[in-house]
CSV table of C-alpha atoms and ligand atoms in Angstrom, one decimal:
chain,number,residue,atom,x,y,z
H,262,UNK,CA,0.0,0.0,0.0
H,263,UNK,CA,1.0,3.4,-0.8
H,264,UNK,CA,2.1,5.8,2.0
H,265,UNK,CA,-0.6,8.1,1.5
H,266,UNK,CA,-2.8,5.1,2.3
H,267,UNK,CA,-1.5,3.8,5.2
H,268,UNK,CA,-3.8,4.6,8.2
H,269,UNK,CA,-6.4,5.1,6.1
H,270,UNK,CA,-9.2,2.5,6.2
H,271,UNK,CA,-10.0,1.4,2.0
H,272,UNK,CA,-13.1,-0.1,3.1
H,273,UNK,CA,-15.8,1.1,0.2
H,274,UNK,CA,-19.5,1.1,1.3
H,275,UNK,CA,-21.6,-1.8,0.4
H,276,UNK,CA,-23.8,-0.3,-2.6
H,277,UNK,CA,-20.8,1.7,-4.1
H,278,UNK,CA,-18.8,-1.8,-4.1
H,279,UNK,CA,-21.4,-3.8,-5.9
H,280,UNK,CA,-21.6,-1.3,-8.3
H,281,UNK,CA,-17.9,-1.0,-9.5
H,282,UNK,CA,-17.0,-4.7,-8.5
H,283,UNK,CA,-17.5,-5.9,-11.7
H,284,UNK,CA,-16.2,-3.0,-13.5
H,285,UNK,CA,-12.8,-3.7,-11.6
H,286,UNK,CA,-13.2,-7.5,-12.2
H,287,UNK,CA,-12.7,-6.4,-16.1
H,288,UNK,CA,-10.1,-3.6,-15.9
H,289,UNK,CA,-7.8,-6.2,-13.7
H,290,UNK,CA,-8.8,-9.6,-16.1
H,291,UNK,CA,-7.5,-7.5,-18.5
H,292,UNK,CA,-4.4,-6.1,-17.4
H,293,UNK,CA,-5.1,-2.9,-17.6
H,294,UNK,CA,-5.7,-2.0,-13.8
H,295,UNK,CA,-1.8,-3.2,-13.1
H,296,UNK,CA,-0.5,-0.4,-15.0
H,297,UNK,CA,-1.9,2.3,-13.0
H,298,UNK,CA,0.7,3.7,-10.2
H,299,UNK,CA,-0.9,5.9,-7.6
H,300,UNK,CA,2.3,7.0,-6.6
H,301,UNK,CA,3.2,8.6,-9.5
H,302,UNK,CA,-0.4,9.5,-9.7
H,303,UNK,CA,0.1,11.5,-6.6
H,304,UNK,CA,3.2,13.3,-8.0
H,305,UNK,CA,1.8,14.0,-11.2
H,306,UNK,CA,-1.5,15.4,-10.4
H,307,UNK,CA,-2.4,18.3,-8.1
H,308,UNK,CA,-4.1,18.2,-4.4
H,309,UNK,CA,-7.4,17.3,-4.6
H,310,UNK,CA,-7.2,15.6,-8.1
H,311,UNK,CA,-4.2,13.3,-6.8
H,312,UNK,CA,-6.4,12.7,-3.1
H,313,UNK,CA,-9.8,11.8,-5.8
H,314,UNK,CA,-7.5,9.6,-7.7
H,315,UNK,CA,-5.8,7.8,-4.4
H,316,UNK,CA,-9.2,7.2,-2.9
H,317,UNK,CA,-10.7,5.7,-6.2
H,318,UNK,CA,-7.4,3.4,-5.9
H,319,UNK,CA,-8.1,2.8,-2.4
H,320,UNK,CA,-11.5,1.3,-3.2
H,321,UNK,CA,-10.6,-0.4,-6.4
H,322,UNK,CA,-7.5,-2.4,-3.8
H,323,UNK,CA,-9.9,-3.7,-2.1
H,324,UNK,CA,-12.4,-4.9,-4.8
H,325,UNK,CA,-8.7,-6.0,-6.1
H,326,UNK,CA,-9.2,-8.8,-3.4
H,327,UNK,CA,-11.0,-11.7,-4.4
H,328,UNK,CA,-14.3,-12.4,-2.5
H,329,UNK,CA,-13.1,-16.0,-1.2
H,330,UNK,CA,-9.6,-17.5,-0.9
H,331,UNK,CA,-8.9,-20.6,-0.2
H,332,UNK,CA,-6.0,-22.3,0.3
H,333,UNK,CA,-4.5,-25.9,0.8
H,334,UNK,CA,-8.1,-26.8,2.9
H,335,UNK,CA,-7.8,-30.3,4.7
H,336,UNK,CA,-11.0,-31.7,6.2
H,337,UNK,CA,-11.0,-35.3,8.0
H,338,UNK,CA,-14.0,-36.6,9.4
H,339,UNK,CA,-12.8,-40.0,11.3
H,340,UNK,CA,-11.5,-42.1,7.9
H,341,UNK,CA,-13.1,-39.7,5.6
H,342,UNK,CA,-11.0,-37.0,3.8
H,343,UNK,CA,-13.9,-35.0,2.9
H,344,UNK,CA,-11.3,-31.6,1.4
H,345,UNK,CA,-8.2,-32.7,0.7
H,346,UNK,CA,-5.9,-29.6,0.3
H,347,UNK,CA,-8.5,-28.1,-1.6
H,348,UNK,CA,-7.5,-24.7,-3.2
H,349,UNK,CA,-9.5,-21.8,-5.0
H,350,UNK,CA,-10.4,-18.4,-5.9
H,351,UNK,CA,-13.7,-16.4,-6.4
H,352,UNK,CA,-13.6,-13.3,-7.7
H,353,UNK,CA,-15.7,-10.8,-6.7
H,354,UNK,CA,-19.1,-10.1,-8.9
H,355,UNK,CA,-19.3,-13.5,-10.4
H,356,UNK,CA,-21.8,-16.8,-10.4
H,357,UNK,CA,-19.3,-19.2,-9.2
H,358,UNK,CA,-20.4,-22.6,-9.5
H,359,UNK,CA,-19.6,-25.7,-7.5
H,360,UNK,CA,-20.1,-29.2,-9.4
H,361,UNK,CA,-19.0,-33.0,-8.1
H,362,UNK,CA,-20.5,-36.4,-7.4
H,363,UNK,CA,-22.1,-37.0,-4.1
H,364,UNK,CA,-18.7,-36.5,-1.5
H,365,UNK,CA,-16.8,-35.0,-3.3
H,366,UNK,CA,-16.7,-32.3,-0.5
H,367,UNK,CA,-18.9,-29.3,-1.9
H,368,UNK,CA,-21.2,-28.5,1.5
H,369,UNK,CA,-18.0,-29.1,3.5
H,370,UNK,CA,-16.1,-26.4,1.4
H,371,UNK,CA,-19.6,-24.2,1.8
H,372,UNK,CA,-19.4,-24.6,5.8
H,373,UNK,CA,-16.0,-23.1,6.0
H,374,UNK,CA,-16.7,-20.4,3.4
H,375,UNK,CA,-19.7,-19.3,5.9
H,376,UNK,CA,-18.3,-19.9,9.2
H,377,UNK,CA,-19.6,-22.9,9.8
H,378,UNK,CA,-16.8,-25.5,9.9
H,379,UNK,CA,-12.7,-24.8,10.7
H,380,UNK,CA,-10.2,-26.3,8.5
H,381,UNK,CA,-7.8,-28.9,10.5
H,382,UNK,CA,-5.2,-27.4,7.8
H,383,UNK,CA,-5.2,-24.8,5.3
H,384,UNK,CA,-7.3,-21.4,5.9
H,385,UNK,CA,-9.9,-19.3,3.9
H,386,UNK,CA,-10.4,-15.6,3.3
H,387,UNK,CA,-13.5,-14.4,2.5
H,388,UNK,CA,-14.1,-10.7,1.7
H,389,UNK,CA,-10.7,-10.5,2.6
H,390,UNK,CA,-10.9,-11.9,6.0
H,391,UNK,CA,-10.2,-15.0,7.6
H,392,UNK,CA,-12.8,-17.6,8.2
H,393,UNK,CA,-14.3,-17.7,10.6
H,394,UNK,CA,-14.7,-14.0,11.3
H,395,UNK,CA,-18.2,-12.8,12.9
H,396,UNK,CA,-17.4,-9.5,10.9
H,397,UNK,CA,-18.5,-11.1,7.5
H,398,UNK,CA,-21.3,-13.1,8.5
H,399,UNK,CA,-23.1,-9.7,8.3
H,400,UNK,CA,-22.3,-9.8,4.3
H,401,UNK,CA,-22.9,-13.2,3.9
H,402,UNK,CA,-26.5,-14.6,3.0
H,403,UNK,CA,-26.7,-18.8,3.0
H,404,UNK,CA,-29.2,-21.1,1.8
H,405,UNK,CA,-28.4,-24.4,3.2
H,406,UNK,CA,-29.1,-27.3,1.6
H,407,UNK,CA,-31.8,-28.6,4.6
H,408,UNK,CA,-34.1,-25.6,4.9
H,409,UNK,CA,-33.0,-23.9,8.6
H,410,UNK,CA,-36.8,-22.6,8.7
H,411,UNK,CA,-39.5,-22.6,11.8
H,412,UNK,CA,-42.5,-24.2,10.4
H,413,UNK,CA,-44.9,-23.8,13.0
H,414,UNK,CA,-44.4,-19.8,12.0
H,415,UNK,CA,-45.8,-18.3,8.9
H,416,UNK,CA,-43.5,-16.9,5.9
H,417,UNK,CA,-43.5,-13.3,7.3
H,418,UNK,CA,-42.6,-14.4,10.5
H,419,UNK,CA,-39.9,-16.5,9.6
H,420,UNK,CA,-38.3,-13.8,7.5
H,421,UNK,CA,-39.1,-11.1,10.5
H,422,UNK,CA,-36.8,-13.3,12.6
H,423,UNK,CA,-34.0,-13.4,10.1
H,424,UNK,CA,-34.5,-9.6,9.1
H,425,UNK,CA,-34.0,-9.0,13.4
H,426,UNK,CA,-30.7,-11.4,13.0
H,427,UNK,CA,-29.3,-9.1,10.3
H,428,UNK,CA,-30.6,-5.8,12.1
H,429,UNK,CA,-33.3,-5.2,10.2
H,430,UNK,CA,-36.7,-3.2,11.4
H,431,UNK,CA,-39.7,-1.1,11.0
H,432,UNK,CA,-40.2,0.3,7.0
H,433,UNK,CA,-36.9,-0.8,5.7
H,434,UNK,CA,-37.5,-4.8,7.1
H,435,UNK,CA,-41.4,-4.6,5.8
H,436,UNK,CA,-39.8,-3.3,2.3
H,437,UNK,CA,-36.9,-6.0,1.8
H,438,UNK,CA,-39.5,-8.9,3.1
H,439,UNK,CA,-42.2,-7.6,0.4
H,440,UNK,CA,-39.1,-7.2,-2.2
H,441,UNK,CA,-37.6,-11.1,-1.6
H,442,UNK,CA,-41.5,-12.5,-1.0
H,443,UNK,CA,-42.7,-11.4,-4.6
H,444,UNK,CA,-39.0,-12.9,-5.7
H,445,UNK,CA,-39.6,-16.0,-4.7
H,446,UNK,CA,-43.1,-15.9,-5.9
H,447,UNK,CA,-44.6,-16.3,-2.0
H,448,UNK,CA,-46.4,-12.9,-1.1
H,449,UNK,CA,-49.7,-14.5,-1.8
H,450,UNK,CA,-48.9,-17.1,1.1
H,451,UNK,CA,-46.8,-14.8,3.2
H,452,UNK,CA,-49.1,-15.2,6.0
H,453,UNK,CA,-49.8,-19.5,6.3
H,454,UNK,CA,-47.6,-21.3,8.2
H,455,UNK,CA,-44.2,-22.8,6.9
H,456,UNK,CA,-45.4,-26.5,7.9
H,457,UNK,CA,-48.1,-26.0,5.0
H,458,UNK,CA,-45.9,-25.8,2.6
H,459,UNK,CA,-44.3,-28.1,-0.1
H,460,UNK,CA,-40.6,-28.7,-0.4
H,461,UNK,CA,-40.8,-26.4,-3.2
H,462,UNK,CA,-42.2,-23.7,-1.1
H,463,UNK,CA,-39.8,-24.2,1.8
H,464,UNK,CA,-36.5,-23.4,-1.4
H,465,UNK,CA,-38.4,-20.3,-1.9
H,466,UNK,CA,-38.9,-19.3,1.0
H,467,UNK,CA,-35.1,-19.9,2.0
H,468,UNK,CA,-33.9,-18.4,-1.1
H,469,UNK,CA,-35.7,-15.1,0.2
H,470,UNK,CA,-34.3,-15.1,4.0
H,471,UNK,CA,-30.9,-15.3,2.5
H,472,UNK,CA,-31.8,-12.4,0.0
H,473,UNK,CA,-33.0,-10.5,3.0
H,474,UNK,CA,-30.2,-8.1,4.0
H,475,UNK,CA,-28.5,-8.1,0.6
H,476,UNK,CA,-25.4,-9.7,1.1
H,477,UNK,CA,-22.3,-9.2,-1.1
H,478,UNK,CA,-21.8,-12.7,-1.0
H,479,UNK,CA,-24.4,-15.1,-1.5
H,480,UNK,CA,-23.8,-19.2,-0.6
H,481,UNK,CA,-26.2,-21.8,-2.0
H,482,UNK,CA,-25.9,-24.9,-1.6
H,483,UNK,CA,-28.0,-27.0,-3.9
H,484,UNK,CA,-30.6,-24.2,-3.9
H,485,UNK,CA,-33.1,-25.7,-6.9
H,486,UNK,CA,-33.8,-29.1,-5.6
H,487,UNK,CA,-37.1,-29.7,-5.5
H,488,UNK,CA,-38.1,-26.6,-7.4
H,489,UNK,CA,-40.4,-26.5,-10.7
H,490,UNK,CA,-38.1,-26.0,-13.6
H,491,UNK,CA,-40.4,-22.8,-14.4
H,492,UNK,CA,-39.0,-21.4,-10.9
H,493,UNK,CA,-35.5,-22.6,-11.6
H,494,UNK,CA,-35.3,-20.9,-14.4
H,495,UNK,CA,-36.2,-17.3,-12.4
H,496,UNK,CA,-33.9,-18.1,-10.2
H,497,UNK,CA,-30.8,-18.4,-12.2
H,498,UNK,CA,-31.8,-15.7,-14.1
H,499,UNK,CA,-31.9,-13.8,-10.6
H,500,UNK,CA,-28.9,-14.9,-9.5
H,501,UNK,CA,-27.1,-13.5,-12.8
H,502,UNK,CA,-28.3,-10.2,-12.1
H,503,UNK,CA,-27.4,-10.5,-8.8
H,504,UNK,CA,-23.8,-11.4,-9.9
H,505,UNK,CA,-23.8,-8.5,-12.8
H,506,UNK,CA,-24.9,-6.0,-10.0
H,507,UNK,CA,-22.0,-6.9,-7.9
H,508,UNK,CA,-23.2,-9.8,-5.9
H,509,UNK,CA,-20.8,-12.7,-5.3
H,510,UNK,CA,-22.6,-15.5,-5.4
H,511,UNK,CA,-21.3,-19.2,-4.8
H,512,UNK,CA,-23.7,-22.4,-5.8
H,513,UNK,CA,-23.7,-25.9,-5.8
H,514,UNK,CA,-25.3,-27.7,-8.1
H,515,UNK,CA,-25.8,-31.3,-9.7
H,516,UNK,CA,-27.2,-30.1,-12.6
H,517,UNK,CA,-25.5,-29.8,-15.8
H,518,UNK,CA,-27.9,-26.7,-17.4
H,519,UNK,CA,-27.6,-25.0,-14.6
H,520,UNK,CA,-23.4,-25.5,-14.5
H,521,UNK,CA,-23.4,-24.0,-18.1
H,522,UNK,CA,-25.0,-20.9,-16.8
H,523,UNK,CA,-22.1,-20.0,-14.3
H,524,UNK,CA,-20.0,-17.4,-14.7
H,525,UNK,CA,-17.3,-19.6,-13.6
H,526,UNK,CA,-17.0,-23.4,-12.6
H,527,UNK,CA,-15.1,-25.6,-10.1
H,528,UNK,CA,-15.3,-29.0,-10.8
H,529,UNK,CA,-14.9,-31.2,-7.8
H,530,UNK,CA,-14.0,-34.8,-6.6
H,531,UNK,CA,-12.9,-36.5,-3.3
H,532,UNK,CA,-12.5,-33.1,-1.9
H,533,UNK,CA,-10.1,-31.7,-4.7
H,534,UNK,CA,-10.4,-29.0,-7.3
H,535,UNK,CA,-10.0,-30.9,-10.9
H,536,UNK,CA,-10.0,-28.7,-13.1
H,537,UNK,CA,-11.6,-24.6,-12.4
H,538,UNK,CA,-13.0,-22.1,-15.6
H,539,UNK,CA,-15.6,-20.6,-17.5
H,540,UNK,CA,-17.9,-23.6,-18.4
H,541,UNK,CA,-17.1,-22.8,-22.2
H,542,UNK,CA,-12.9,-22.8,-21.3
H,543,UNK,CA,-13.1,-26.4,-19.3
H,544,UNK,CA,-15.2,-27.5,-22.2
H,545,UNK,CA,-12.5,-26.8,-24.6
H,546,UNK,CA,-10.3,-28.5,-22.7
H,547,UNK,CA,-12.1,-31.2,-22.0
H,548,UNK,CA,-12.8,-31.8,-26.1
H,549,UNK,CA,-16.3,-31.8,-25.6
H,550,UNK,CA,-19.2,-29.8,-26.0
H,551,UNK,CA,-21.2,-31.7,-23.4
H,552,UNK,CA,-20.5,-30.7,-19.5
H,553,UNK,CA,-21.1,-34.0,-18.0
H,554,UNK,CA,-18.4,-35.7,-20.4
H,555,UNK,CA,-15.7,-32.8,-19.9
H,556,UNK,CA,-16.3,-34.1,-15.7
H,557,UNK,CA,-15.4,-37.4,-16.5
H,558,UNK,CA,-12.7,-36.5,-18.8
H,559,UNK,CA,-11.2,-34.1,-16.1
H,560,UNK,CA,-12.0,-36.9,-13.4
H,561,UNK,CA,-10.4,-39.9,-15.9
H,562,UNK,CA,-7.1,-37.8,-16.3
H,563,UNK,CA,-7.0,-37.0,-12.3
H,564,UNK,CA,-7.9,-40.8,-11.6
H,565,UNK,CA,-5.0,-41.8,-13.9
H,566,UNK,CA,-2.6,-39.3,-12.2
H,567,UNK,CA,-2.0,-37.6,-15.1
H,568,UNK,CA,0.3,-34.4,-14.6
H,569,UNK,CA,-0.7,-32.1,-16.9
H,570,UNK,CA,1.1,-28.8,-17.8
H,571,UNK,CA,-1.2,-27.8,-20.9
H,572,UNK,CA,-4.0,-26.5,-22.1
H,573,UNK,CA,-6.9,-29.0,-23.4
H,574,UNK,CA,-5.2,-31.3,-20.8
H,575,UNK,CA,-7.7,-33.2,-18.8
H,576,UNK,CA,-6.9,-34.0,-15.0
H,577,UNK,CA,-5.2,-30.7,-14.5
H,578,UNK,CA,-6.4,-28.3,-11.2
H,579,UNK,CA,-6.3,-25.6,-13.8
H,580,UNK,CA,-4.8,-22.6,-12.3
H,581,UNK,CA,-3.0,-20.2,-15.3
H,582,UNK,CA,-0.8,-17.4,-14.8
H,583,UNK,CA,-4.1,-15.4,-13.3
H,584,UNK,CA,-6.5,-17.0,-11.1
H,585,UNK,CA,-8.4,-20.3,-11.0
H,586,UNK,CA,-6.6,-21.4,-14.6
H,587,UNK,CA,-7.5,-18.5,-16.4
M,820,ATP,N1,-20.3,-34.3,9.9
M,820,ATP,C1,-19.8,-35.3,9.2
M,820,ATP,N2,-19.5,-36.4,9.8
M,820,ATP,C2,-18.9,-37.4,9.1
M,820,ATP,N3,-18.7,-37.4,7.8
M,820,ATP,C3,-19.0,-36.3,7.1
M,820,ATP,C4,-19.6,-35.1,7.8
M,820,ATP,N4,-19.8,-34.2,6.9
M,820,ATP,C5,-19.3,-34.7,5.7
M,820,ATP,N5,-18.9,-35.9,5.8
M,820,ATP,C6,-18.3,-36.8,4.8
M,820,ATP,O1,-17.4,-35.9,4.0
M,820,ATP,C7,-17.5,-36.3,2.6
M,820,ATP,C8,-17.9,-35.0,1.9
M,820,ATP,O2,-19.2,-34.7,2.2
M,820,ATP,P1,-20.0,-33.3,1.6
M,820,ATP,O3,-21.3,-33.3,2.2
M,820,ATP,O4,-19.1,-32.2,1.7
M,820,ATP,O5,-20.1,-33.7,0.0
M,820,ATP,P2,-21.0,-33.0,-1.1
M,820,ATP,O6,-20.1,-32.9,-2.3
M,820,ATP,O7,-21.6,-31.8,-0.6
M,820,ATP,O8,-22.0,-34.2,-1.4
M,820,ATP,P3,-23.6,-34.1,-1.9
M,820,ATP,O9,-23.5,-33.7,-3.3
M,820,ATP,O10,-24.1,-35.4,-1.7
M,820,ATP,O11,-24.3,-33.0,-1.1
M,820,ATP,C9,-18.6,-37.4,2.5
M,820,ATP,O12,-17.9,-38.6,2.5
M,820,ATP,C10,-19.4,-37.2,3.8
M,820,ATP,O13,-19.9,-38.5,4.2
């Protein structure tokens, strides 16, 4: 950090970071946000044109930080390895997507990216913070994959409880509940109770108590099962707006269609990365135009050890010269 930074806090408000996080995803993907020195910024500009320019650089360091870090994660439950040195990187603003057999360590990865679960090796950072950190729990919103809801209270009620969790009351907590209810496509049942409703329901009604604070980074683990493919379509299509508005949103999924519409994917097995990229990039590597084939060609290659150093390689943690193998 520069010395006219130091002492000086660079953390930028919520909205203002959503809104430029995936501008500053672009300018450093390409290149060009390396180039620009704010010391000689400082020398080359005047007073308050130099202070605008340092404080714009302040903010775009931090959105320079990815939204979750992890690094060399080790998980043993008795005999089970359930993440075994896992390693990865989310940037900020993106639908990052989680794909792998039954095992293969997704939820486990999820619990320590919440705060939920420690590492017994490894660590990771999450909106530039070490997990677990109360601090970010705040800017978190998870949707686990058992629905953590009170069903002997109706909809409302259920999200009231989360809203007061989060801080949330009076006009601005009956706002955000009407805002995620019509979402989720529940405000005509916002008043029955939880235990009346169907599986599908309960998803919805999850999906809107972790909507309910607008968190920068949203977890999901397995968020459409059960749901109508009419109401899994809305929801991707929210969650890519979500992501385009700045959101960071991490999902796990089993299905294929819904892979493809990540911004970016990990593919996992026996708690290892395999191979991490856009769904287009791993299925040009893979040879394959089909998602499901590309896993088992990454998963073959890993299975047979291979050691791969190039591109269109199957069975290689992908991880190029920028981040997660790009
Ligand atoms: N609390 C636990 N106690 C014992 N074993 C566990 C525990 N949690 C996870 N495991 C084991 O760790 C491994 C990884 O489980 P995890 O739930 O992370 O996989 P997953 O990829 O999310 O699977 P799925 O797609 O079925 O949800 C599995 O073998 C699982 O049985």
């Amino acid at each position: 950090m520069p010395p006219l930074l130091r002492g000086r806090s660079s953390r930028a408000p919520g909205r203002l970071r959503r809104r430029i996080a995936p501008w500053f995803a672009e300018e450093q993907r390409s290149g060009r946000m390396r180039a620009i020195d704010p010391e000689l910024a400082a020398r080359v500009f005047p007073g308050a044109l130099s202070m605008a320019f340092v404080s714009l650089w302040a903010v775009g360091a931090e959105l320079m930080q990815l939204a979750i870090e992890a690094e060399g994660l080790v998980r043993r439950f008795g005999q089970v390895t359930a993440l075994d040195g896992l390693s990865l990187e989310v940037e900020h603003g993106v639908t990052f997507g989680l794909i792998g057999p039954n095992g293969a360590g997704k939820t486990t990865f999820i619990r320590m990216v919440v705060g939920l679960d420690r590492p017994q090796a490894g660590q990771v950072r999450v909106l530039g913070r070490t997990m677990p950190d109360p601090v970010v729990l705040a800017e978190i919103g998870y949707m686990p994959q058992a629905d953590a809801l009170y069903p002997d209270l109706t909809a409302l009620e259920n999200l009231a409880f989360f809203g007061a969790i989060f801080g949330l009351t009076g006009a601005t907590l009956r706002e955000r509940m009407d805002e995620v209810l019509a979402l989720v496509g529940l405000s005509a049942v916002a008043g029955r109770l939880v235990e009346h409703f169907s599986g599908g329901m309960r998803r919805r009604l999850s999906l809107a108590a972790a909507l309910l604070h607008r968190p920068a980074l949203l977890v999901l683990d397995e968020p459409t099962v059960g749901v109508d493919p009419e109401l899994r379509q809305a929801f991707w299509e929210h969650f890519a707006t979500l992501a385009r508005q700045g959101t960071t949103v991490l999902v796990s999924t089993h299905h294929m269609d819904e892979a493809r519409r990540c911004g970016r994917l990990a593919l996992m097995r026996a708690g290892r990365v395999l191979a991490c990229g856009t769904p287009a990039q791993l299925l040009r590597r893979a040879g394959t135009d089909d998602m499901e084939e590309a896993f088992l060609r990454f998963a073959a290659g890993s299975a047979a050890g291979e050691e791969v150093s190039g591109e269109g390689s199957p069975g290689r943690e992908v991880r190029g010269p920028g981040r997660n193998g790009r």
